[in-house]
Amino acid sequence: MKRLYIFLLVLILMAPFAAAQVTTERCFHLDKVQFLEHKQDFWRSHKLYSTSARPYESVGGGFYDATEITYGFGMSETSTPFADNYYGLTTAAGWRFANGLALGLGTGYLKYNAGEENTGWMMPLFIDVRYFIGQQKNKFFVMADGGILINYEDFKEQGRYFANPAVGIVIPVAKSTQLSFAAGLYTQYDYDFFEKDVMYRDTFINLKLGLLFGK
């Protein structure tokens, strides 16, 4: 009988240790499971967000269209035809890459007015290059348009080359739509600018206001 009591006492004393061991093993198992889950989540995030997992990001992006009202006022000599001021509408469309670069082609309508005797219009055909800076919503950008100006009334004598570097900012106004404003230096040259003894070059300060559609 005495041995039975001793045996029961030993069982009672060992029960808490056994329960503690089971609890410890369960906690260790749960910790291990949670660790593995966190590890899996980390690698999923790494694969999703790391640049090494997206080697073709720089060629991503999407289609864009920039439609702008433009105005320019002449500098220095403004008495010659198409040199005093102009206003009009241009539109350019192309591809906007994920790295901030945008390349497109454009056209438009420009009305020139250098007095009652020297009025006319030009149709620009140009390459549109823009680079957007940063990842914030309101982005600054630098741009450069360049191409030819076609005058259908006097193509040879009144046609021009032109270049238009500018800086600006875009501000989101709706989904995939941004308000665009830019200011730059617009310069136009005669077709035979480098062949004449007297070379004509007209320079304007120009402003652009419009909408940029796309990503």
XYZ file of N, CA and C in Angstrom:
645
model
N 0.827 -1.216 0.000
C 0.000 0.000 0.000
C 0.851 1.252 0.000
N 1.905 1.161 0.774
C 2.819 2.306 0.861
C 3.456 2.601 -0.491
N 3.789 1.493 -1.228
C 4.393 1.680 -2.552
C 3.402 2.341 -3.528
N 2.135 1.998 -3.385
C 1.129 2.599 -4.257
C 1.039 4.100 -4.051
N 1.086 4.500 -2.758
C 1.045 5.932 -2.469
C 2.257 6.667 -3.044
N 3.408 5.995 -2.918
C 4.631 6.632 -3.456
C 4.540 6.779 -4.974
N 4.024 5.744 -5.627
C 3.882 5.773 -7.094
C 2.926 6.887 -7.530
N 1.788 7.017 -6.832
C 0.829 8.088 -7.165
C 1.433 9.462 -6.945
N 2.215 9.584 -5.874
C 2.850 10.874 -5.590
C 3.830 11.250 -6.687
N 4.579 10.258 -7.154
C 5.535 10.514 -8.239
C 4.800 10.964 -9.516
N 3.676 10.295 -9.829
C 2.888 10.678 -11.010
C 2.376 12.102 -10.907
N 1.895 12.469 -9.712
C 1.369 13.830 -9.514
C 2.454 14.864 -9.714
N 3.685 14.545 -9.196
C 4.796 15.489 -9.332
C 5.289 15.603 -10.766
N 5.202 14.524 -11.541
C 5.702 14.544 -12.913
C 4.710 15.146 -13.900
N 3.444 15.203 -13.556
C 2.418 15.705 -14.488
C 2.675 17.131 -14.956
N 3.018 18.085 -14.031
C 3.271 19.463 -14.520
C 4.437 19.546 -15.492
N 5.498 18.749 -15.236
C 6.655 18.788 -16.136
C 6.292 18.264 -17.523
N 5.473 17.206 -17.550
C 5.057 16.654 -18.843
C 4.200 17.653 -19.606
N 3.273 18.320 -18.887
C 2.415 19.319 -19.537
C 3.234 20.478 -20.059
N 4.234 20.893 -19.263
C 5.095 22.006 -19.683
C 5.879 21.642 -20.928
N 6.347 20.365 -20.978
C 7.112 19.927 -22.144
C 6.239 19.926 -23.385
N 4.995 19.439 -23.247
C 4.073 19.417 -24.385
C 3.794 20.833 -24.866
N 3.550 21.736 -23.875
C 3.283 23.135 -24.229
C 4.472 23.753 -24.938
N 5.685 23.456 -24.420
C 6.899 24.000 -25.044
C 7.055 23.499 -26.466
N 6.796 22.182 -26.658
C 6.911 21.625 -28.001
C 5.885 22.249 -28.944
N 4.653 22.495 -28.437
C 3.625 23.126 -29.270
C 4.025 24.550 -29.644
N 4.537 25.313 -28.664
C 4.953 26.687 -28.926
C 6.096 26.731 -29.942
N 7.041 25.793 -29.749
C 8.165 25.735 -30.692
C 7.667 25.424 -32.103
N 6.696 24.509 -32.169
C 6.140 24.158 -33.476
C 5.430 25.349 -34.119
N 4.615 26.073 -33.311
C 3.908 27.245 -33.831
C 4.877 28.326 -34.274
N 5.925 28.550 -33.458
C 6.931 29.553 -33.829
C 7.599 29.191 -35.147
N 7.878 27.900 -35.304
C 8.525 27.450 -36.535
C 7.607 27.674 -37.742
N 6.320 27.368 -37.575
C 5.350 27.569 -38.645
C 5.245 29.053 -39.014
N 5.148 29.917 -37.982
C 5.049 31.354 -38.228
C 6.311 31.881 -38.905
N 7.463 31.371 -38.488
C 8.717 31.788 -39.117
C 8.727 31.427 -40.600
N 8.281 30.199 -40.910
C 8.249 29.776 -42.307
C 7.266 30.622 -43.114
N 6.124 30.984 -42.500
C 5.154 31.827 -43.199
C 5.728 33.212 -43.477
N 6.401 33.800 -42.468
C 7.031 35.102 -42.673
C 8.104 35.031 -43.736
N 8.859 33.934 -43.733
C 9.921 33.763 -44.723
C 9.331 33.701 -46.131
N 8.230 32.970 -46.289
C 7.581 32.871 -47.586
C 7.041 34.228 -48.027
N 6.412 34.959 -47.070
C 5.898 36.295 -47.397
C 7.017 37.230 -47.821
N 8.164 37.140 -47.133
C 9.298 37.993 -47.483
C 9.757 37.741 -48.911
N 9.892 36.469 -49.286
C 10.380 36.177 -50.622
C 9.349 36.513 -51.685
N 8.056 36.355 -51.327
C 7.026 36.801 -52.281
C 7.142 38.295 -52.526
N 7.309 39.074 -51.444
C 7.462 40.523 -51.566
C 8.730 40.873 -52.328
N 9.801 40.141 -52.038
C 11.072 40.408 -52.719
C 10.933 40.198 -54.219
N 10.271 39.097 -54.593
C 10.104 38.815 -56.019
C 9.170 39.813 -56.675
N 8.202 40.313 -55.903
C 7.231 41.241 -56.457
C 7.799 42.638 -56.631
N 8.616 43.095 -55.671
C 9.044 44.491 -55.656
C 10.505 44.712 -56.017
N 11.330 43.698 -55.990
C 12.742 43.918 -56.273
C 12.954 44.197 -57.745
N 13.916 45.069 -58.043
C 14.210 45.417 -59.433
C 14.819 44.243 -60.168
N 15.529 43.339 -59.432
C 16.136 42.203 -60.095
C 15.094 41.234 -60.622
N 13.909 41.244 -60.007
C 12.841 40.366 -60.474
C 12.056 40.988 -61.610
N 12.345 42.285 -61.934
C 11.652 42.960 -63.028
C 12.670 43.554 -63.989
N 13.413 42.723 -64.738
C 14.482 43.233 -65.594
C 13.984 44.048 -66.772
N 12.690 43.931 -67.123
C 12.184 44.640 -68.282
C 11.327 45.851 -67.907
N 11.462 46.329 -66.673
C 10.648 47.459 -66.220
C 10.912 48.704 -67.047
N 12.159 48.920 -67.474
C 12.507 50.142 -68.184
C 11.824 50.248 -69.532
N 11.321 49.129 -70.089
C 10.637 49.195 -71.367
C 9.122 49.142 -71.169
N 8.665 49.255 -69.925
C 7.241 49.290 -69.662
C 6.685 50.674 -69.952
N 5.530 50.985 -69.372
C 4.939 52.296 -69.580
C 3.642 52.170 -70.349
N 3.338 53.182 -71.152
C 2.097 53.152 -71.912
C 1.998 54.294 -72.898
N 0.931 54.279 -73.677
C 0.664 55.291 -74.698
C 0.357 56.640 -74.039
N 0.776 57.736 -74.667
C 0.440 59.068 -74.162
C 0.044 59.979 -75.316
N -0.720 60.986 -74.982
C -1.105 62.026 -75.941
C -1.039 63.366 -75.224
N -0.333 64.327 -75.804
C -0.216 65.678 -75.236
C -0.832 66.675 -76.206
N -1.933 67.270 -75.810
C -2.618 68.271 -76.626
C -2.513 69.614 -75.910
N -1.899 70.615 -76.589
C -1.543 71.856 -75.905
C -1.875 73.088 -76.745
N -2.324 74.113 -76.069
C -2.434 75.449 -76.662
C -1.088 76.137 -76.468
N -0.588 76.777 -77.500
C 0.732 77.393 -77.404
C 0.689 78.840 -77.886
N 1.529 79.667 -77.264
C 1.652 81.078 -77.663
C 3.116 81.477 -77.554
N 3.579 82.233 -78.562
C 4.953 82.711 -78.544
C 5.040 84.160 -78.982
N 5.909 84.926 -78.335
C 6.115 86.315 -78.746
C 7.580 86.491 -79.136
N 7.779 87.206 -80.242
C 9.096 87.325 -80.837
C 10.057 88.174 -80.028
N 11.323 87.881 -80.195
C 12.399 88.618 -79.550
C 13.259 89.269 -80.634
N 13.915 90.361 -80.284
C 14.829 91.062 -81.191
C 14.083 91.527 -82.431
N 14.504 91.120 -83.620
C 13.921 91.575 -84.886
C 12.585 90.891 -85.139
N 11.503 91.703 -85.215
C 10.167 91.127 -85.401
C 9.436 91.704 -86.608
N 10.130 92.464 -87.455
C 9.475 93.104 -88.595
C 9.383 92.175 -89.801
N 10.161 91.106 -89.833
C 10.102 90.190 -90.956
C 8.886 89.275 -90.825
N 8.445 88.653 -91.947
C 7.276 87.767 -91.883
C 7.485 86.616 -90.902
N 6.425 86.247 -90.220
C 6.423 85.122 -89.285
C 7.449 85.291 -88.159
N 7.591 86.503 -87.664
C 8.595 86.747 -86.625
C 8.045 87.493 -85.412
N 6.848 88.054 -85.508
C 6.347 88.891 -84.409
C 5.736 88.056 -83.273
N 4.759 87.247 -83.587
C 4.135 86.391 -82.580
C 3.374 85.258 -83.268
N 2.980 84.283 -82.500
C 2.163 83.197 -83.041
C 1.338 82.583 -81.927
N 0.286 81.883 -82.308
C -0.516 81.114 -81.363
C -1.097 79.919 -82.123
N -1.498 78.906 -81.396
C -2.050 77.744 -82.074
C -2.246 76.551 -81.163
N -2.434 75.422 -81.804
C -2.710 74.178 -81.104
C -1.806 73.082 -81.663
N -1.198 72.301 -80.778
C -0.375 71.172 -81.201
C -0.811 69.921 -80.449
N -0.560 68.782 -81.062
C -0.829 67.510 -80.407
C 0.275 66.534 -80.758
N 0.717 65.781 -79.764
C 1.774 64.790 -79.953
C 1.351 63.491 -79.285
N 1.669 62.376 -79.916
C 1.311 61.070 -79.377
C 2.506 60.134 -79.505
N 2.644 59.246 -78.522
C 3.757 58.317 -78.555
C 3.738 57.388 -77.368
N 4.908 56.959 -76.931
C 5.041 55.991 -75.848
C 5.786 56.618 -74.678
N 5.220 56.459 -73.494
C 5.829 56.967 -72.270
C 6.385 55.783 -71.484
N 7.707 55.710 -71.341
C 8.360 54.589 -70.690
C 8.283 54.734 -69.168
N 8.473 53.590 -68.468
C 8.387 53.584 -67.012
C 9.531 54.345 -66.360
N 10.641 54.542 -67.069
C 11.786 55.256 -66.485
C 11.666 56.768 -66.594
N 10.532 57.293 -67.125
C 10.316 58.730 -67.203
C 10.473 59.320 -68.583
N 11.042 58.582 -69.521
C 11.251 59.081 -70.876
C 9.988 58.886 -71.702
N 9.678 59.878 -72.553
C 8.540 59.788 -73.468
C 8.983 60.233 -74.861
N 8.606 59.451 -75.868
C 8.961 59.744 -77.258
C 7.703 59.702 -78.105
N 7.524 60.726 -78.956
C 6.339 60.745 -79.796
C 6.519 61.604 -81.033
N 5.472 61.633 -81.855
C 5.417 62.453 -83.063
C 4.230 63.389 -82.942
N 4.365 64.596 -83.520
C 3.297 65.568 -83.373
C 3.057 66.424 -84.597
N 1.926 67.102 -84.576
C 1.567 68.055 -85.613
C 0.675 69.120 -84.982
N 0.183 70.073 -85.795
C -0.650 71.120 -85.225
C -0.957 72.220 -86.213
N -1.360 73.347 -85.658
C -1.712 74.525 -86.452
C -1.187 75.755 -85.714
N -0.370 76.561 -86.394
C 0.190 77.772 -85.803
C -0.162 78.970 -86.678
N -0.786 79.961 -86.067
C -1.167 81.192 -86.751
C -0.176 82.294 -86.401
N 0.473 82.858 -87.416
C 1.467 83.916 -87.211
C 0.856 85.271 -87.569
N 1.297 86.284 -86.841
C 0.799 87.637 -87.089
C 1.912 88.631 -86.821
N 2.451 89.203 -87.897
C 3.488 90.224 -87.764
C 2.984 91.547 -88.310
N 1.723 91.831 -88.106
C 1.124 93.035 -88.667
C 0.121 92.654 -89.736
N -0.623 93.628 -90.213
C -1.681 93.344 -91.178
C -1.143 92.797 -92.487
N 0.058 93.170 -92.879
C 0.599 92.743 -94.160
C 1.344 91.416 -94.070
N 1.678 90.968 -92.890
C 2.482 89.757 -92.732
C 1.800 88.773 -91.789
N 0.716 88.201 -92.266
C 0.028 87.175 -91.494
C 0.064 85.863 -92.270
N -0.082 84.788 -91.573
C -0.083 83.482 -92.233
C -0.108 82.373 -91.214
N -0.084 81.149 -91.688
C -0.123 80.017 -90.780
C 0.868 78.958 -91.234
N 1.249 78.116 -90.284
C 2.201 77.035 -90.519
C 1.651 75.746 -89.905
N 2.002 74.638 -90.537
C 1.685 73.335 -89.967
C 2.985 72.678 -89.512
N 3.189 72.508 -88.213
C 4.412 71.863 -87.730
C 4.313 70.333 -87.800
N 5.402 69.702 -88.176
C 5.577 68.254 -88.079
C 6.835 68.041 -87.262
N 6.738 67.356 -86.121
C 7.878 67.372 -85.207
C 7.997 66.084 -84.403
N 9.179 65.911 -83.820
C 9.450 64.849 -82.853
C 9.314 65.439 -81.456
N 8.601 64.742 -80.592
C 8.353 65.207 -79.226
C 9.121 64.306 -78.258
N 10.039 64.905 -77.481
C 10.837 64.163 -76.499
C 10.638 64.818 -75.137
N 10.267 64.011 -74.142
C 10.052 64.534 -72.791
C 10.686 63.581 -71.780
N 11.126 64.163 -70.676
C 11.654 63.349 -69.579
C 11.051 63.853 -68.276
N 10.302 62.978 -67.599
C 9.617 63.326 -66.359
C 10.494 62.938 -65.168
N 10.603 63.851 -64.215
C 11.558 63.703 -63.113
C 10.820 63.310 -61.835
N 11.272 62.226 -61.195
C 10.735 61.828 -59.901
C 9.513 60.938 -60.002
N 9.025 60.490 -58.821
C 7.870 59.598 -58.720
C 6.676 60.271 -58.036
N 6.805 61.538 -57.666
C 5.720 62.235 -56.996
C 4.574 62.513 -57.976
N 3.413 62.888 -57.438
C 2.246 63.133 -58.285
C 2.486 64.318 -59.215
N 2.936 65.436 -58.667
C 3.244 66.609 -59.485
C 4.692 66.482 -59.966
N 4.875 66.259 -61.250
C 6.203 65.985 -61.782
C 6.708 67.144 -62.633
N 7.964 67.503 -62.431
C 8.633 68.409 -63.349
C 9.149 67.607 -64.539
N 9.290 68.277 -65.679
C 9.827 67.593 -66.845
C 10.613 68.565 -67.714
N 11.498 68.005 -68.493
C 12.206 68.754 -69.523
C 11.788 68.161 -70.861
N 11.764 68.992 -71.889
C 11.304 68.525 -73.186
C 12.057 69.226 -74.306
N 11.959 68.652 -75.492
C 12.543 69.262 -76.686
C 11.749 68.794 -77.893
N 11.110 69.748 -78.579
C 10.429 69.470 -79.835
C 11.303 69.982 -80.971
N 11.266 69.297 -82.090
C 12.023 69.749 -83.250
C 11.481 69.140 -84.518
N 11.488 69.948 -85.608
C 10.964 69.440 -86.869
C 10.906 70.518 -87.926
N 9.874 70.458 -88.766
C 9.722 71.412 -89.864
C 8.382 72.127 -89.753
N 8.329 73.314 -90.331
C 7.102 74.099 -90.435
C 6.745 74.202 -91.922
N 5.542 73.769 -92.254
C 5.113 73.751 -93.656
C 4.169 74.906 -93.913
N 4.480 75.702 -94.938
C 3.616 76.781 -95.395
C 3.132 76.422 -96.798
N 1.833 76.155 -96.940
C 1.315 75.685 -98.222
C 1.211 76.789 -99.261
N 1.179 78.046 -98.841
C 1.099 79.144 -99.794
C 2.458 79.422 -100.437
N 3.532 79.254 -99.664
C 4.881 79.491 -100.198
C 5.834 78.528 -99.482
N 5.821 77.282 -99.942
C 6.554 76.228 -99.248
C 8.052 76.521 -99.207
N 8.639 76.958 -100.310
C 10.089 77.111 -100.397
C 10.589 78.323 -99.626
N 9.937 79.468 -99.788
C 10.433 80.714 -99.196
C 10.009 80.897 -97.746
N 8.842 80.407 -97.386
C 8.327 80.667 -96.038
C 8.358 79.449 -95.122
N 8.769 78.301 -95.636
C 8.886 77.129 -94.778
C 10.055 77.290 -93.799
N 10.039 76.535 -92.715
C 11.059 76.695 -91.677
C 11.421 75.339 -91.047
N 12.634 75.305 -90.470
C 12.980 74.325 -89.449
C 12.711 74.970 -88.101
N 12.498 74.169 -87.056
C 12.369 74.778 -85.735
C 12.857 73.821 -84.657
N 13.235 74.398 -83.523
C 13.620 73.650 -82.319
C 13.013 74.366 -81.123
N 12.531 73.585 -80.153
C 11.825 74.184 -79.017
C 12.124 73.440 -77.715
N 13.261 73.725 -77.065
C 13.493 73.173 -75.727
C 12.659 73.922 -74.690
N 12.213 73.202 -73.653
C 11.358 73.819 -72.633
C 11.419 73.009 -71.346
N 10.917 73.630 -70.270
C 10.761 72.957 -68.983
C 9.327 73.169 -68.533
N 8.813 72.213 -67.734
C 7.428 72.348 -67.319
C 7.077 71.478 -66.138
N 5.773 71.396 -65.871
C 5.250 70.603 -64.757
C 3.919 70.006 -65.179
N 3.639 68.782 -64.700
C 2.335 68.154 -64.913
C 1.676 67.921 -63.563
N 0.353 68.164 -63.508
C -0.424 68.051 -62.277
C -1.632 67.161 -62.557
N -1.821 66.061 -61.812
C -2.975 65.174 -62.052
C -4.297 65.896 -61.804
N -5.240 65.697 -62.728
C -6.583 66.264 -62.565
C -7.653 65.172 -62.602
N -7.318 64.008 -63.137
C -8.229 62.867 -63.181
C -7.391 61.624 -63.457
N -8.032 60.474 -63.433
C -7.318 59.238 -63.708
C -6.786 59.258 -65.133
N -5.483 59.058 -65.281
C -4.790 59.036 -66.581
C -4.872 60.368 -67.317
N -5.123 61.465 -66.587
C -5.175 62.795 -67.207
C -4.415 63.781 -66.325
N -3.512 64.545 -66.933
C -2.714 65.516 -66.196
C -2.739 66.863 -66.906
N -2.758 67.925 -66.105
C -2.626 69.280 -66.637
C -1.154 69.569 -66.854
N -0.811 70.067 -68.036
C 0.589 70.291 -68.390
C 0.823 71.769 -68.680
N 1.916 72.301 -68.106
C 2.318 73.677 -68.385
C 3.815 73.707 -68.622
N 4.238 74.425 -69.675
C 5.660 74.497 -70.002
C 5.997 75.862 -70.578
N 7.241 76.260 -70.414
C 7.769 77.497 -70.978
C 9.128 77.198 -71.591
N 9.399 77.808 -72.749
C 10.661 77.487 -73.406
C 11.094 78.532 -74.405
N 12.094 78.176 -75.176
C 12.682 79.038 -76.205
C 12.436 78.383 -77.558
N 11.691 79.068 -78.401
C 11.297 78.540 -79.712
C 12.080 79.285 -80.790
N 12.836 78.544 -81.597
C 13.658 79.159 -82.645
C 13.349 78.505 -83.978
N 13.158 79.320 -85.013
C 12.886 78.800 -86.349
C 13.899 79.361 -87.353
N 14.223 78.522 -88.353
C 15.240 78.854 -89.340
C 14.671 78.660 -90.740
N 15.180 79.433 -91.700
C 14.841 79.196 -93.110
C 15.333 77.824 -93.533
N 14.656 77.246 -94.554
C 15.107 75.958 -95.073
C 16.553 76.012 -95.559
N 16.912 77.136 -96.176
C 18.285 77.291 -96.689
C 19.113 78.192 -95.771
N 18.906 78.049 -94.472
C 19.564 78.903 -93.487
C 21.081 78.883 -93.630
N 21.661 77.736 -93.881
C 23.113 77.613 -93.930
C 23.688 77.863 -95.324
N 22.835 78.213 -96.287
C 23.301 78.450 -97.647
C 23.275 79.926 -98.037
N 22.602 80.728 -97.268
C 22.473 82.149 -97.601
C 23.603 82.960 -96.974
N 23.924 84.094 -97.649
C 24.865 85.042 -97.056
C 24.205 85.769 -95.894
N 22.925 86.118 -96.085
C 22.143 86.739 -95.015
C 21.214 85.670 -94.447
N 21.459 85.260 -93.221
C 20.726 84.146 -92.638
C 19.621 84.667 -91.722
N 18.403 84.136 -91.906
C 17.266 84.563 -91.121
C 16.958 83.523 -90.035
N 16.851 84.025 -88.812
C 16.499 83.178 -87.686
C 15.583 83.973 -86.770
N 14.452 83.375 -86.428
C 13.472 84.043 -85.567
C 13.393 83.302 -84.237
N 13.414 84.051 -83.142
C 13.396 83.457 -81.808
C 12.210 83.989 -81.016
N 11.546 83.087 -80.300
C 10.363 83.428 -79.513
C 10.503 82.842 -78.102
N 9.897 83.529 -77.144
C 9.607 82.928 -75.852
C 8.215 82.325 -75.972
N 8.080 81.029 -75.710
C 6.765 80.410 -75.903
C 6.264 79.728 -74.633
N 4.944 79.678 -74.521
C 4.251 79.065 -73.382
C 3.308 78.003 -73.917
N 3.168 76.901 -73.168
C 2.288 75.808 -73.565
C 1.406 75.422 -72.382
N 0.125 75.251 -72.649
C -0.816 74.824 -71.635
C -1.742 73.787 -72.262
N -1.861 72.629 -71.619
C -2.715 71.600 -72.206
C -2.935 70.425 -71.293
N -3.348 69.324 -71.885
C -3.656 68.104 -71.153
C -2.769 66.970 -71.670
N -2.286 66.185 -70.722
C -1.479 65.006 -71.040
C -2.297 63.775 -70.660
N -2.597 62.958 -71.644
C -3.396 61.759 -71.415
C -2.495 60.529 -71.448
N -2.772 59.570 -70.590
C -2.002 58.336 -70.567
C -1.423 58.084 -69.193
N -0.530 57.094 -69.088
C 0.060 56.689 -67.812
C 1.007 57.755 -67.291
